[in-house]
């Protein structure tokens, strides 16, 4: 059944030319203008890549600190003990613990946004795979969330670090800020994401790499962005 949208969404959609590919700055300006909600919506970029994520050499995953942050304060949970737990607390982690936090999460507690763990804690954190995995919260060395440098990990997350990961269909979705951001702030964050994806192009990927790019607010319609200048 087709998804029904409200009047505000339909009004916003009428202002977007679906046949046109806008420049990045035009697209961001339009997304800000037509955002239909009466709250500060998140702005997201969606990129369709010409990769086959089922193949190990074409999986794209990592993390990057956006120059202007995301506009959202992330609640960081750190699994660490001893000196590393103390470092995490001093860096500003919201929750720090070990077995106690594993038990709490197993009982349904989920009041956090990002999970960091020191390598020696991963045996315990592994018990939470079924809970954290589907939500994309499992710590991973590729995204810098399994590390002995908990201070750097917490600082980067608080500064606006975002993770990117190619999904089964070849799409990557990443938040680049809020509607209240200036066009310049959103554009700088947008370019940071596109640059990092271009650099992550696997040598095994064939044909067009950046197939489609779109920008949208969380409640608004997608606006297509021209891939010229971003293709590689």
GROMACS .gro file of C-alpha atoms in nm:
model
  232
    1UNK     CA    1   0.000   0.000   0.000
    2UNK     CA    2   0.134   0.344  -0.091
    3UNK     CA    3   0.245   0.553   0.203
    4UNK     CA    4   0.020   0.852   0.263
    5UNK     CA    5   0.180   1.184   0.338
    6UNK     CA    6   0.025   1.482   0.512
    7UNK     CA    7  -0.066   1.815   0.351
    8UNK     CA    8   0.254   1.988   0.470
    9UNK     CA    9   0.468   1.720   0.303
   10UNK     CA   10   0.264   1.740  -0.021
   11UNK     CA   11   0.297   2.121  -0.023
   12UNK     CA   12   0.673   2.087   0.027
   13UNK     CA   13   0.698   1.828  -0.250
   14UNK     CA   14   0.529   2.064  -0.499
   15UNK     CA   15   0.821   2.304  -0.459
   16UNK     CA   16   1.076   2.039  -0.561
   17UNK     CA   17   1.133   1.966  -0.931
   18UNK     CA   18   1.168   1.587  -0.930
   19UNK     CA   19   1.307   1.587  -1.286
   20UNK     CA   20   1.592   1.821  -1.195
   21UNK     CA   21   1.933   1.754  -1.044
   22UNK     CA   22   2.024   2.054  -0.831
   23UNK     CA   23   2.370   2.173  -0.732
   24UNK     CA   24   2.458   2.086  -0.372
   25UNK     CA   25   2.406   2.444  -0.253
   26UNK     CA   26   2.071   2.476  -0.438
   27UNK     CA   27   1.953   2.144  -0.292
   28UNK     CA   28   2.046   2.244   0.064
   29UNK     CA   29   1.880   2.585   0.025
   30UNK     CA   30   1.563   2.414  -0.100
   31UNK     CA   31   1.561   2.152   0.177
   32UNK     CA   32   1.584   2.428   0.438
   33UNK     CA   33   1.308   2.626   0.269
   34UNK     CA   34   1.054   2.344   0.231
   35UNK     CA   35   1.115   2.155   0.560
   36UNK     CA   36   0.752   2.102   0.671
   37UNK     CA   37   0.778   2.025   1.045
   38UNK     CA   38   0.748   2.278   1.326
   39UNK     CA   39   1.057   2.134   1.499
   40UNK     CA   40   1.425   2.152   1.401
   41UNK     CA   41   1.445   1.862   1.154
   42UNK     CA   42   1.762   1.664   1.087
   43UNK     CA   43   1.908   1.707   0.738
   44UNK     CA   44   2.036   1.385   0.581
   45UNK     CA   45   2.231   1.295   0.269
   46UNK     CA   46   2.158   0.968   0.090
   47UNK     CA   47   2.407   0.834  -0.164
   48UNK     CA   48   2.355   0.532  -0.389
   49UNK     CA   49   2.688   0.372  -0.467
   50UNK     CA   50   2.780   0.136  -0.750
   51UNK     CA   51   2.912  -0.134  -0.517
   52UNK     CA   52   2.809  -0.487  -0.421
   53UNK     CA   53   2.809  -0.486  -0.037
   54UNK     CA   54   2.776  -0.867  -0.033
   55UNK     CA   55   3.140  -0.884  -0.143
   56UNK     CA   56   3.394  -0.832   0.135
   57UNK     CA   57   3.615  -0.609  -0.080
   58UNK     CA   58   3.324  -0.373  -0.159
   59UNK     CA   59   3.197  -0.303   0.191
   60UNK     CA   60   3.225   0.061   0.288
   61UNK     CA   61   3.219   0.153   0.652
   62UNK     CA   62   3.385   0.413   0.869
   63UNK     CA   63   3.335   0.734   1.062
   64UNK     CA   64   3.421   1.100   1.017
   65UNK     CA   65   3.399   1.412   1.233
   66UNK     CA   66   3.179   1.670   1.059
   67UNK     CA   67   3.333   2.021   1.064
   68UNK     CA   68   3.009   2.170   1.200
   69UNK     CA   69   2.884   1.876   1.406
   70UNK     CA   70   2.535   1.727   1.373
   71UNK     CA   71   2.340   1.961   1.598
   72UNK     CA   72   2.266   1.667   1.826
   73UNK     CA   73   2.442   1.597   2.154
   74UNK     CA   74   2.526   1.228   2.153
   75UNK     CA   75   2.496   1.031   2.475
   76UNK     CA   76   2.811   0.820   2.492
   77UNK     CA   77   2.837   0.491   2.681
   78UNK     CA   78   3.187   0.354   2.742
   79UNK     CA   79   3.269  -0.001   2.846
   80UNK     CA   80   3.600   0.025   3.030
   81UNK     CA   81   3.759  -0.054   3.364
   82UNK     CA   82   4.027   0.085   3.591
   83UNK     CA   83   4.232   0.372   3.452
   84UNK     CA   84   4.048   0.365   3.117
   85UNK     CA   85   3.711   0.406   3.295
   86UNK     CA   86   3.851   0.710   3.474
   87UNK     CA   87   3.978   0.854   3.141
   88UNK     CA   88   3.634   0.806   2.983
   89UNK     CA   89   3.464   0.988   3.271
   90UNK     CA   90   3.711   1.277   3.250
   91UNK     CA   91   3.655   1.302   2.872
   92UNK     CA   92   3.283   1.355   2.933
   93UNK     CA   93   3.131   1.013   2.866
   94UNK     CA   94   2.770   0.998   2.988
   95UNK     CA   95   2.787   0.641   3.116
   96UNK     CA   96   3.094   0.434   3.209
   97UNK     CA   97   3.096   0.080   3.341
   98UNK     CA   98   3.152  -0.288   3.272
   99UNK     CA   99   2.947  -0.591   3.377
  100UNK     CA  100   2.692  -0.365   3.551
  101UNK     CA  101   2.609  -0.188   3.222
  102UNK     CA  102   2.598  -0.517   3.029
  103UNK     CA  103   2.332  -0.642   3.274
  104UNK     CA  104   2.139  -0.315   3.258
  105UNK     CA  105   2.123  -0.327   2.876
  106UNK     CA  106   2.021  -0.695   2.884
  107UNK     CA  107   1.726  -0.583   3.098
  108UNK     CA  108   1.615  -0.334   2.832
  109UNK     CA  109   1.791  -0.006   2.916
  110UNK     CA  110   1.886   0.185   2.597
  111UNK     CA  111   1.925   0.554   2.695
  112UNK     CA  112   2.240   0.615   2.490
  113UNK     CA  113   2.335   0.693   2.129
  114UNK     CA  114   2.691   0.562   2.080
  115UNK     CA  115   2.884   0.278   2.243
  116UNK     CA  116   3.263   0.274   2.286
  117UNK     CA  117   3.461  -0.016   2.433
  118UNK     CA  118   3.822  -0.093   2.513
  119UNK     CA  119   3.940  -0.416   2.341
  120UNK     CA  120   3.962  -0.605   2.672
  121UNK     CA  121   3.588  -0.543   2.730
  122UNK     CA  122   3.471  -0.687   2.396
  123UNK     CA  123   3.424  -1.041   2.536
  124UNK     CA  124   3.160  -0.902   2.773
  125UNK     CA  125   3.015  -0.656   2.518
  126UNK     CA  126   2.983  -0.947   2.273
  127UNK     CA  127   2.697  -1.080   2.487
  128UNK     CA  128   2.497  -0.776   2.372
  129UNK     CA  129   2.536  -0.852   1.999
  130UNK     CA  130   2.169  -0.936   1.950
  131UNK     CA  131   2.059  -0.616   2.122
  132UNK     CA  132   2.316  -0.365   1.993
  133UNK     CA  133   2.384  -0.520   1.650
  134UNK     CA  134   2.043  -0.457   1.485
  135UNK     CA  135   2.050  -0.096   1.608
  136UNK     CA  136   2.398  -0.036   1.464
  137UNK     CA  137   2.536   0.030   1.813
  138UNK     CA  138   2.790  -0.252   1.839
  139UNK     CA  139   3.142  -0.110   1.891
  140UNK     CA  140   3.366  -0.164   1.588
  141UNK     CA  141   3.737  -0.095   1.527
  142UNK     CA  142   3.656   0.039   1.176
  143UNK     CA  143   3.453   0.324   1.323
  144UNK     CA  144   3.698   0.392   1.604
  145UNK     CA  145   3.461   0.271   1.876
  146UNK     CA  146   3.681  -0.023   1.985
  147UNK     CA  147   3.991   0.156   2.109
  148UNK     CA  148   4.227   0.206   2.400
  149UNK     CA  149   4.218   0.582   2.335
  150UNK     CA  150   3.881   0.639   2.498
  151UNK     CA  151   3.954   1.010   2.547
  152UNK     CA  152   3.989   1.069   2.173
  153UNK     CA  153   3.686   0.850   2.095
  154UNK     CA  154   3.459   1.041   2.335
  155UNK     CA  155   3.591   1.381   2.223
  156UNK     CA  156   3.531   1.304   1.855
  157UNK     CA  157   3.180   1.172   1.912
  158UNK     CA  158   3.090   1.479   2.118
  159UNK     CA  159   3.239   1.700   1.843
  160UNK     CA  160   3.005   1.557   1.579
  161UNK     CA  161   3.147   1.227   1.459
  162UNK     CA  162   2.911   1.031   1.234
  163UNK     CA  163   2.930   0.676   1.108
  164UNK     CA  164   2.865   0.576   0.748
  165UNK     CA  165   2.792   0.228   0.626
  166UNK     CA  166   2.675   0.092   0.293
  167UNK     CA  167   2.346  -0.099   0.316
  168UNK     CA  168   2.249  -0.411   0.119
  169UNK     CA  169   2.108  -0.208  -0.172
  170UNK     CA  170   2.424   0.004  -0.197
  171UNK     CA  171   2.283   0.309  -0.015
  172UNK     CA  172   2.456   0.520   0.249
  173UNK     CA  173   2.249   0.750   0.475
  174UNK     CA  174   2.428   1.007   0.692
  175UNK     CA  175   2.296   1.304   0.896
  176UNK     CA  176   2.468   1.632   0.808
  177UNK     CA  177   2.307   1.869   1.059
  178UNK     CA  178   1.981   2.045   1.135
  179UNK     CA  179   1.748   2.268   0.931
  180UNK     CA  180   1.852   2.554   1.163
  181UNK     CA  181   2.215   2.527   1.041
  182UNK     CA  182   2.330   2.784   0.785
  183UNK     CA  183   2.361   2.672   0.422
  184UNK     CA  184   2.740   2.708   0.456
  185UNK     CA  185   2.751   2.476   0.760
  186UNK     CA  186   2.537   2.211   0.590
  187UNK     CA  187   2.736   2.239   0.266
  188UNK     CA  188   3.069   2.193   0.447
  189UNK     CA  189   2.934   1.883   0.624
  190UNK     CA  190   2.787   1.753   0.296
  191UNK     CA  191   3.120   1.792   0.115
  192UNK     CA  192   3.304   1.617   0.401
  193UNK     CA  193   3.078   1.311   0.359
  194UNK     CA  194   3.107   1.306  -0.020
  195UNK     CA  195   3.487   1.342  -0.005
  196UNK     CA  196   3.522   1.053   0.239
  197UNK     CA  197   3.294   0.831   0.029
  198UNK     CA  198   3.493   0.915  -0.285
  199UNK     CA  199   3.817   0.818  -0.108
  200UNK     CA  200   3.655   0.493   0.013
  201UNK     CA  201   3.585   0.373  -0.342
  202UNK     CA  202   3.689   0.006  -0.358
  203UNK     CA  203   3.922  -0.086  -0.644
  204UNK     CA  204   3.687  -0.377  -0.720
  205UNK     CA  205   3.389  -0.145  -0.787
  206UNK     CA  206   3.298  -0.135  -1.157
  207UNK     CA  207   3.106   0.124  -1.358
  208UNK     CA  208   2.961   0.444  -1.210
  209UNK     CA  209   3.050   0.477  -0.843
  210UNK     CA  210   2.831   0.767  -0.728
  211UNK     CA  211   2.498   0.678  -0.888
  212UNK     CA  212   2.254   0.907  -0.706
  213UNK     CA  213   2.280   1.173  -0.438
  214UNK     CA  214   1.982   1.323  -0.255
  215UNK     CA  215   1.938   1.556   0.041
  216UNK     CA  216   1.627   1.572   0.259
  217UNK     CA  217   1.503   1.683   0.598
  218UNK     CA  218   1.361   1.414   0.827
  219UNK     CA  219   1.000   1.503   0.743
  220UNK     CA  220   1.050   1.654   0.397
  221UNK     CA  221   1.086   1.530   0.038
  222UNK     CA  222   1.417   1.427  -0.115
  223UNK     CA  223   1.598   1.672  -0.342
  224UNK     CA  224   1.828   1.523  -0.607
  225UNK     CA  225   2.184   1.653  -0.625
  226UNK     CA  226   2.389   1.643  -0.944
  227UNK     CA  227   2.668   1.386  -0.915
  228UNK     CA  228   2.901   1.584  -1.142
  229UNK     CA  229   3.196   1.701  -0.940
  230UNK     CA  230   3.151   1.414  -0.696
  231UNK     CA  231   3.190   1.121  -0.934
  232UNK     CA  232   3.513   0.930  -0.927
   0.00000   0.00000   0.00000
